[in-house]
Coordinates of C-alpha atoms in Angstrom, one line a residue:
M10 CA 0.0 0.0 0.0
A11 CA 1.4 3.4 -1.0
E12 CA 2.2 5.8 1.9
V13 CA 0.1 8.9 2.1
T14 CA 1.2 12.0 3.9
Y15 CA -1.4 14.3 5.4
S16 CA -0.8 17.9 6.4
W17 CA -2.9 21.0 7.1
P18 CA -3.4 23.3 4.0
E19 CA -1.8 26.7 4.0
N20 CA -4.3 29.3 5.3
H21 CA -4.9 31.0 2.0
K22 CA -5.7 27.6 0.4
A23 CA -8.0 26.3 3.1
R24 CA -11.7 25.9 2.1
L25 CA -13.1 25.5 5.6
I26 CA -10.5 26.2 8.3
G27 CA -10.6 29.9 9.3
K28 CA -13.8 30.5 7.3
R29 CA -17.3 31.3 8.4
V30 CA -19.4 28.1 8.1
S31 CA -23.1 28.0 8.5
R32 CA -24.4 25.4 10.9
L33 CA -26.6 22.8 9.1
D34 CA -29.1 23.0 12.0
G35 CA -28.6 26.7 12.8
M36 CA -31.9 27.9 11.3
E37 CA -34.0 25.2 13.0
K38 CA -32.5 25.8 16.4
S39 CA -32.6 29.6 16.2
T40 CA -36.2 29.7 15.1
G41 CA -37.5 27.1 17.5
T42 CA -38.7 24.7 14.8
A43 CA -36.2 22.0 15.8
K44 CA -38.0 19.0 17.3
Y45 CA -36.5 17.5 20.4
T46 CA -37.7 14.3 22.0
Y47 CA -39.6 16.4 24.5
D48 CA -41.5 18.0 21.5
I49 CA -42.6 14.7 20.0
N50 CA -46.3 13.9 20.6
L51 CA -47.9 10.8 19.0
P52 CA -51.6 10.2 18.4
K53 CA -53.3 8.6 21.5
Q54 CA -50.2 8.7 23.5
L55 CA -50.1 8.2 27.3
I56 CA -48.2 10.5 29.6
V57 CA -46.1 8.8 32.3
R58 CA -45.1 10.2 35.6
A59 CA -43.2 8.3 38.3
L60 CA -42.9 8.2 42.0
G61 CA -39.3 8.8 43.2
C62 CA -38.3 7.3 46.5
P63 CA -38.3 10.0 49.2
H64 CA -35.6 8.2 51.2
A65 CA -31.9 7.8 50.7
H66 CA -31.8 4.2 52.0
C67 CA -34.8 2.0 52.7
R68 CA -36.7 -1.1 51.8
V69 CA -39.9 -0.8 49.8
I70 CA -42.2 -3.2 51.6
S71 CA -45.4 -2.8 49.6
V72 CA -47.3 -0.6 47.1
D73 CA -51.1 -0.1 47.3
A74 CA -52.1 1.3 43.9
S75 CA -55.9 1.0 44.3
A76 CA -56.5 4.7 44.9
A77 CA -54.2 5.7 42.0
E78 CA -56.0 3.3 39.6
K79 CA -59.3 5.0 40.4
V80 CA -58.1 8.5 39.3
P81 CA -60.0 9.5 36.2
G82 CA -57.7 9.2 33.2
V83 CA -55.2 6.8 34.8
V84 CA -54.8 3.8 32.4
L85 CA -52.0 1.8 34.0
V86 CA -49.9 1.6 37.2
H87 CA -46.5 0.0 36.5
L88 CA -44.0 -1.2 39.1
I89 CA -40.4 -0.2 38.3
K90 CA -38.3 -0.8 41.5
A91 CA -41.0 -2.0 43.9
P92 CA -42.2 -5.5 45.0
K93 CA -45.2 -7.2 43.5
P94 CA -47.7 -8.5 46.1
G95 CA -46.1 -11.4 47.9
D96 CA -42.6 -10.6 46.8
D97 CA -39.7 -9.7 49.0
P98 CA -39.0 -6.1 49.8
V99 CA -36.8 -4.1 47.4
E100 CA -33.8 -2.2 48.8
I101 CA -33.3 1.3 47.6
R102 CA -29.9 3.1 47.8
A103 CA -30.7 6.6 46.5
D104 CA -33.2 9.4 47.0
G105 CA -35.2 9.8 43.9
T106 CA -35.0 6.2 42.5
L107 CA -38.1 5.6 40.5
L108 CA -40.4 3.1 42.2
V109 CA -43.8 3.2 40.4
A110 CA -44.9 4.7 37.1
V111 CA -48.4 5.9 36.4
A112 CA -49.6 6.2 32.7
A113 CA -52.6 8.4 32.0
E114 CA -54.4 10.3 29.4
T115 CA -53.0 13.6 30.6
E116 CA -50.0 14.8 32.6
A117 CA -52.3 16.1 35.4
A118 CA -54.0 12.7 35.7
A119 CA -50.7 11.0 35.9
A120 CA -49.4 13.4 38.5
E121 CA -52.6 12.9 40.6
G122 CA -52.2 9.1 40.2
V123 CA -48.7 9.3 41.6
S124 CA -49.9 11.3 44.6
K125 CA -52.5 8.6 45.4
L126 CA -49.9 5.8 45.6
N127 CA -49.6 4.3 49.1
V128 CA -46.1 2.9 49.7
K129 CA -44.8 1.3 52.9
Y130 CA -41.1 1.8 53.7
E131 CA -38.7 0.4 56.2
L132 CA -36.1 3.1 56.8
L133 CA -32.4 2.0 56.9
E134 CA -29.3 3.8 58.0
S135 CA -28.2 6.3 55.4
F136 CA -24.9 8.1 54.8
V137 CA -24.3 11.0 52.4
D138 CA -21.4 12.9 53.9
D139 CA -18.8 12.2 51.2
H140 CA -16.5 14.9 52.4
D141 CA -16.2 13.5 55.9
L142 CA -13.5 10.8 55.7
Q143 CA -13.4 10.1 59.4
A144 CA -17.2 9.7 59.6
A145 CA -17.2 7.4 56.6
E146 CA -14.5 5.2 58.2
A147 CA -16.5 5.1 61.5
K148 CA -19.5 3.9 59.5
K149 CA -17.5 1.4 57.6
R150 CA -18.4 3.2 54.4
T151 CA -15.0 3.2 52.8
K152 CA -13.0 1.1 50.4
K153 CA -9.5 1.2 49.0
A154 CA -9.4 2.9 45.6
G155 CA -5.7 2.4 44.6
G156 CA -2.4 4.1 45.2
G157 CA 1.3 3.9 44.6
I158 CA 4.7 5.4 45.0
E159 CA 7.5 6.4 42.7
L160 CA 10.9 7.6 43.8
D161 CA 13.9 9.0 41.9
E162 CA 16.4 6.2 41.1
A163 CA 19.1 8.5 42.4
L164 CA 17.8 7.9 45.9
G165 CA 18.8 4.3 45.7
E166 CA 16.8 1.2 46.9
P167 CA 16.1 -0.4 50.2
G168 CA 18.8 -2.8 51.4
D169 CA 18.3 -6.6 51.8
G170 CA 17.4 -6.2 55.5
D171 CA 15.2 -3.1 55.1
D172 CA 11.4 -3.2 55.4
E173 CA 10.4 -1.6 52.0
E174 CA 7.5 0.5 53.4
E175 CA 9.6 1.8 56.2
W176 CA 12.4 2.7 53.8
E177 CA 10.0 4.5 51.5
E178 CA 8.5 6.4 54.5
K179 CA 11.9 7.6 55.7
T180 CA 12.9 8.6 52.2
V181 CA 9.8 10.6 51.6
Q182 CA 10.1 12.4 55.0
K183 CA 13.8 13.2 54.2
L184 CA 12.7 14.7 50.9
F185 CA 10.4 17.0 52.8
A186 CA 13.0 17.8 55.4
D187 CA 15.4 18.9 52.6
A188 CA 12.8 20.9 50.7
K189 CA 13.1 24.7 50.8
Y190 CA 9.3 25.2 50.7
V191 CA 6.6 22.8 52.0
V192 CA 2.9 23.3 51.4
E193 CA 0.2 21.3 53.1
G194 CA -3.4 21.8 51.9
H195 CA -6.9 20.4 52.0
Y196 CA -8.9 20.9 48.9
G197 CA -12.2 19.6 47.5
I198 CA -14.7 19.7 44.8
D199 CA -18.3 18.6 45.4
T200 CA -20.5 16.3 43.3
I201 CA -22.3 18.2 40.6
T202 CA -25.1 17.1 38.4
H203 CA -25.3 17.1 34.6
C204 CA -28.4 19.3 34.7
C205 CA -29.5 18.6 31.1
L206 CA -31.9 21.3 29.8
E207 CA -33.9 18.5 28.2
P208 CA -34.5 15.8 30.8
H209 CA -33.7 12.1 30.1
G210 CA -36.5 10.2 28.5
S211 CA -38.3 9.0 25.4
T212 CA -41.5 9.0 23.4
L213 CA -42.0 5.6 21.9
H214 CA -44.5 3.1 20.4
W215 CA -44.7 -0.4 19.1
E216 CA -45.5 -1.3 15.6
G217 CA -46.3 -5.0 15.9
D218 CA -43.1 -6.5 17.4
R219 CA -41.0 -3.5 16.3
L220 CA -40.2 -0.8 18.9
K221 CA -39.9 2.8 17.6
V222 CA -38.2 5.1 20.0
N223 CA -37.7 8.9 19.9
L224 CA -34.9 9.0 22.6
S225 CA -33.0 12.0 24.0
T226 CA -29.6 10.4 23.6
Q227 CA -26.0 10.9 22.6
N228 CA -25.8 7.3 21.4
V229 CA -28.4 6.7 18.6
S230 CA -26.4 4.0 17.0
M231 CA -26.0 1.7 20.1
T232 CA -29.0 2.2 22.4
D233 CA -31.0 -0.2 20.4
D234 CA -28.9 -3.0 22.0
G235 CA -29.8 -1.7 25.5
F236 CA -33.6 -1.8 24.7
A237 CA -33.2 -5.2 23.0
D238 CA -31.3 -6.9 25.8
A239 CA -33.8 -5.7 28.5
L240 CA -36.9 -6.5 26.4
K241 CA -35.7 -9.9 25.1
I242 CA -35.9 -8.9 21.5
S243 CA -33.3 -8.4 18.8
A244 CA -31.6 -5.1 18.1
D245 CA -32.9 -5.3 14.5
E246 CA -36.4 -4.9 16.1
V247 CA -35.6 -1.5 17.7
D248 CA -35.4 1.8 15.8
V249 CA -33.9 4.7 17.7
H250 CA -34.3 8.2 16.4
C251 CA -33.0 11.6 17.7
D252 CA -32.6 14.7 15.6
Y253 CA -31.8 17.1 18.4
I254 CA -30.7 16.6 22.0
G255 CA -31.1 19.2 24.8
G256 CA -27.8 18.4 26.5
G257 CA -26.3 15.1 27.6
F258 CA -22.7 15.8 28.5
G259 CA -21.9 12.1 28.8
S260 CA -25.1 11.1 30.8
K261 CA -27.2 10.0 27.8
F262 CA -25.6 6.8 26.5
K263 CA -28.2 4.2 27.6
P264 CA -31.9 3.7 27.5
D265 CA -31.9 3.8 31.3
Y266 CA -34.4 1.8 33.3
W267 CA -37.1 4.4 32.8
G268 CA -36.7 4.0 29.1
I269 CA -37.3 0.2 29.5
A270 CA -40.3 0.9 31.7
A271 CA -41.8 3.2 29.0
A272 CA -41.4 0.3 26.4
E273 CA -43.1 -2.1 28.8
I274 CA -45.9 0.2 29.5
A275 CA -46.4 0.8 25.7
K276 CA -46.5 -3.0 25.2
K277 CA -49.0 -3.6 28.0
T278 CA -51.4 -0.8 26.9
G279 CA -50.9 -1.0 23.1
R280 CA -50.5 2.8 23.0
P281 CA -47.6 5.2 22.5
V282 CA -46.0 6.4 25.7
K283 CA -44.2 9.7 26.6
F284 CA -42.0 9.3 29.7
L285 CA -39.4 12.0 30.5
L286 CA -38.0 12.7 33.9
S287 CA -39.3 15.7 35.9
R288 CA -36.8 18.5 36.7
D289 CA -36.4 17.2 40.2
Q290 CA -35.8 13.7 39.1
E291 CA -33.4 14.8 36.4
L292 CA -31.2 16.4 39.1
K293 CA -31.4 13.5 41.4
I294 CA -31.0 10.5 39.1
G295 CA -30.2 11.8 35.6
G296 CA -26.4 11.9 36.2
N297 CA -23.7 13.3 38.3
R298 CA -19.9 13.7 38.5
P299 CA -18.0 12.2 41.5
S300 CA -16.7 14.4 44.2
G301 CA -13.1 14.6 45.2
F302 CA -11.3 15.8 48.4
I303 CA -7.6 15.7 49.1
E304 CA -5.0 16.2 51.8
V305 CA -1.8 16.9 50.1
R306 CA 1.8 17.8 51.1
L307 CA 4.4 19.0 48.6
G308 CA 8.0 20.0 48.9
A309 CA 9.8 22.3 46.4
D310 CA 13.3 23.6 45.9
E311 CA 14.4 27.3 46.0
N312 CA 13.1 27.8 42.5
G313 CA 9.6 26.5 43.3
V314 CA 10.1 23.3 41.4
V315 CA 8.3 20.5 43.2
Q316 CA 10.5 17.7 44.3
V317 CA 8.1 15.5 46.3
W318 CA 4.3 15.0 46.3
D319 CA 2.4 13.1 49.0
S320 CA -1.4 12.9 48.8
H321 CA -4.5 11.0 50.0
H322 CA -7.7 11.8 48.2
W323 CA -11.3 10.5 48.7
G324 CA -14.8 11.1 47.3
S325 CA -17.9 9.3 46.2
S326 CA -19.6 8.1 43.1
G327 CA -22.7 7.1 45.0
F328 CA -23.5 3.7 46.4
N329 CA -20.8 2.1 44.1
G330 CA -18.2 3.8 46.4
S331 CA -15.6 4.8 43.9
T332 CA -13.9 8.2 43.5
V333 CA -11.7 10.2 41.1
S334 CA -9.3 7.8 39.5
V335 CA -6.0 7.7 41.4
S336 CA -4.0 7.4 38.2
N337 CA -4.7 11.1 37.6
F338 CA -2.7 12.3 40.7
P339 CA -0.8 14.5 40.7
Y340 CA -2.5 16.0 37.6
V341 CA -0.3 16.9 34.6
F342 CA 2.6 17.7 36.9
R343 CA 4.6 14.7 37.9
P344 CA 7.5 15.3 40.3
K345 CA 10.3 12.8 40.4
N346 CA 9.1 11.6 43.7
W347 CA 5.4 11.1 44.5
R348 CA 3.2 9.0 46.7
R349 CA -0.6 8.8 46.3
R350 CA -3.5 7.0 47.9
A351 CA -7.3 7.0 47.2
T352 CA -10.3 6.0 49.2
G353 CA -13.8 5.5 47.9
I354 CA -16.7 6.6 50.0
I355 CA -19.9 4.6 49.8
T356 CA -22.9 7.0 50.0
D357 CA -26.6 6.5 49.6
N358 CA -26.7 8.5 46.3
E359 CA -27.2 7.6 42.7
P360 CA -24.0 6.4 41.1
S361 CA -22.1 8.7 38.8
V362 CA -22.1 8.5 35.0
A363 CA -19.8 9.7 32.3
W364 CA -19.1 13.4 32.1
R365 CA -16.9 15.4 29.7
A366 CA -13.3 14.4 30.5
P367 CA -14.2 12.0 33.3
N368 CA -12.0 12.5 36.4
H369 CA -9.9 15.3 34.8
P370 CA -11.6 18.5 36.1
Q371 CA -11.6 17.3 39.7
A372 CA -8.0 16.1 39.5
C373 CA -7.0 19.5 38.0
A374 CA -8.8 21.5 40.6
I375 CA -7.6 19.7 43.7
T376 CA -4.0 19.1 42.4
Q377 CA -3.1 22.4 40.9
T378 CA -4.5 24.6 43.7
A379 CA -1.6 23.3 45.7
Y380 CA 0.8 24.6 43.2
D381 CA -0.9 28.0 43.3
D382 CA -0.6 27.9 47.1
L383 CA 3.1 27.2 46.7
A384 CA 3.4 30.4 44.7
A385 CA 1.6 32.2 47.4
K386 CA 4.0 30.9 50.1
M387 CA 7.0 31.9 48.0
Q388 CA 5.4 35.4 47.3
A389 CA 5.9 34.5 43.6
D390 CA 3.9 34.8 40.4
S391 CA 1.7 31.7 39.9
L392 CA 2.4 31.7 36.2
D393 CA 6.1 31.6 36.8
I394 CA 5.7 28.6 39.2
F395 CA 3.6 26.7 36.6
L396 CA 6.1 27.4 33.9
R397 CA 9.0 26.2 36.0
N398 CA 7.3 23.0 36.9
L399 CA 6.8 22.0 33.3
E400 CA 10.2 20.4 33.5
N401 CA 8.4 17.6 35.5
I402 CA 5.1 16.6 33.7
D403 CA 3.7 13.2 32.8
S404 CA 4.0 14.0 29.0
P405 CA 7.4 15.7 28.7
E406 CA 7.0 16.1 24.9
K407 CA 4.1 18.5 25.6
A408 CA 6.1 20.9 27.8
L409 CA 6.7 23.4 25.1
V410 CA 3.1 23.3 24.0
Y411 CA 1.9 23.9 27.6
A412 CA 4.4 26.8 27.9
E413 CA 3.2 28.5 24.8
Q414 CA -0.5 28.0 25.7
L415 CA 0.1 29.5 29.1
R416 CA 1.9 32.6 27.6
I417 CA -0.9 33.1 25.0
A418 CA -3.6 32.8 27.6
A419 CA -1.7 35.2 30.0
D420 CA -1.5 37.8 27.2
L421 CA -5.2 37.4 26.3
I422 CA -6.4 38.0 29.8
G423 CA -3.9 40.6 30.8
W424 CA -2.3 38.4 33.5
S425 CA 0.6 40.8 34.3
K426 CA -1.9 43.6 34.8
H427 CA -4.6 41.8 36.8
W428 CA -2.7 39.1 38.8
H429 CA -1.9 39.8 42.4
L430 CA -0.7 37.9 45.5
H431 CA -3.3 36.0 47.5
G432 CA -5.5 38.3 49.5
K433 CA -4.1 41.5 47.9
G434 CA -6.9 42.1 45.4
K435 CA -10.2 44.1 45.5
K436 CA -12.4 43.1 48.4
R437 CA -16.2 42.6 48.4
G438 CA -16.9 41.9 52.0
S439 CA -14.9 38.8 52.8
V440 CA -14.4 37.9 49.1
V441 CA -11.2 38.8 47.4
E442 CA -11.1 38.6 43.6
G443 CA -8.1 37.1 41.8
L444 CA -6.8 35.0 39.0
G445 CA -5.7 31.3 39.1
I446 CA -4.3 28.8 36.6
G447 CA -5.2 25.3 35.5
I448 CA -3.8 23.1 32.8
H449 CA -5.4 20.1 31.4
K450 CA -4.8 16.9 29.4
W451 CA -8.4 16.4 28.4

């Protein structure tokens, strides 16, 4: 096969790069004629609303739907994560988990039907304080989430008679003792939700044995498999359609269990179904990004180049109990000597789902704030400290790129004019305005 060389065209020869290009969907979106899943309405469709669990951790003992079934306009009450009569209780691990769906002729009837459901719960101990490591340990709500250590070869190795961990501890502590500057900090970033403008959900119907789905999704080409597996049909019998999506950010890759419930309701009733989460439900169960909290200690030489990093971070991705991936610490910067440890916190919250650049924003925020605090301790310009530490990064070949990007960004925002030492800027009450820096891999 002949070798082909690809290269960017020269600017004056480019047809698209650097040129104004009209968006293919610009007119539809700007005029409001674009049809999102939320806008799709089918003849004789039923509207579905669902009861979200009001407790973070409980068992659902029973559901009495008799009053809901008597509401005018209610067509079907469908159990999602609740026991049928005679079945064992169902354990729920997150506030907002959908228990029972009500399909009705109108949204008002569906909402009234939900309000008439009588559910018996057995409350269980719950824990949601993902920032409180000591409390989580006391409640046995933690699990190891990885770690490791790497030391400069020039420091040697433990002798035959040395305990390896003890030798590593003594070596790390000596590095800190020899450091010109030592910074210790506690930083954190809370869980945040995807908050999609268009909530998760679908409008769907059956044509014989074929399922036709208008789904708010980022993954049109593969969600047919999710429906097919859950419904015991083939993927060839599922058609998924989505022209426009009102936000997903990584959270809309699956049919989700409410999408499967919608298909089951449509099958039972023989009618189209529209089932999208309410705003409250979207925020509770539609998707979230894990939290991250860190205790870190770093030691730097007289030039502000970090020589040793030692950290323990924790956080939660809900009842799965994971946290921000330990492999991302320290982020971008990688001193010659580092030790890291991670702990997952098991909370009674919905598990996290994909977000743009999973793990990277949290790792950046709680890693590089320590470098900014190093600059503050040295009474030095943060930009200078970041530039100096580019000699130790996890992708050395990118050092010149990062340096140029930092200089361009500094010029664009007037860094030299607006930057100031910590606490020396304009004050608004107890708030002091200032500039900070963060560099990313993703």
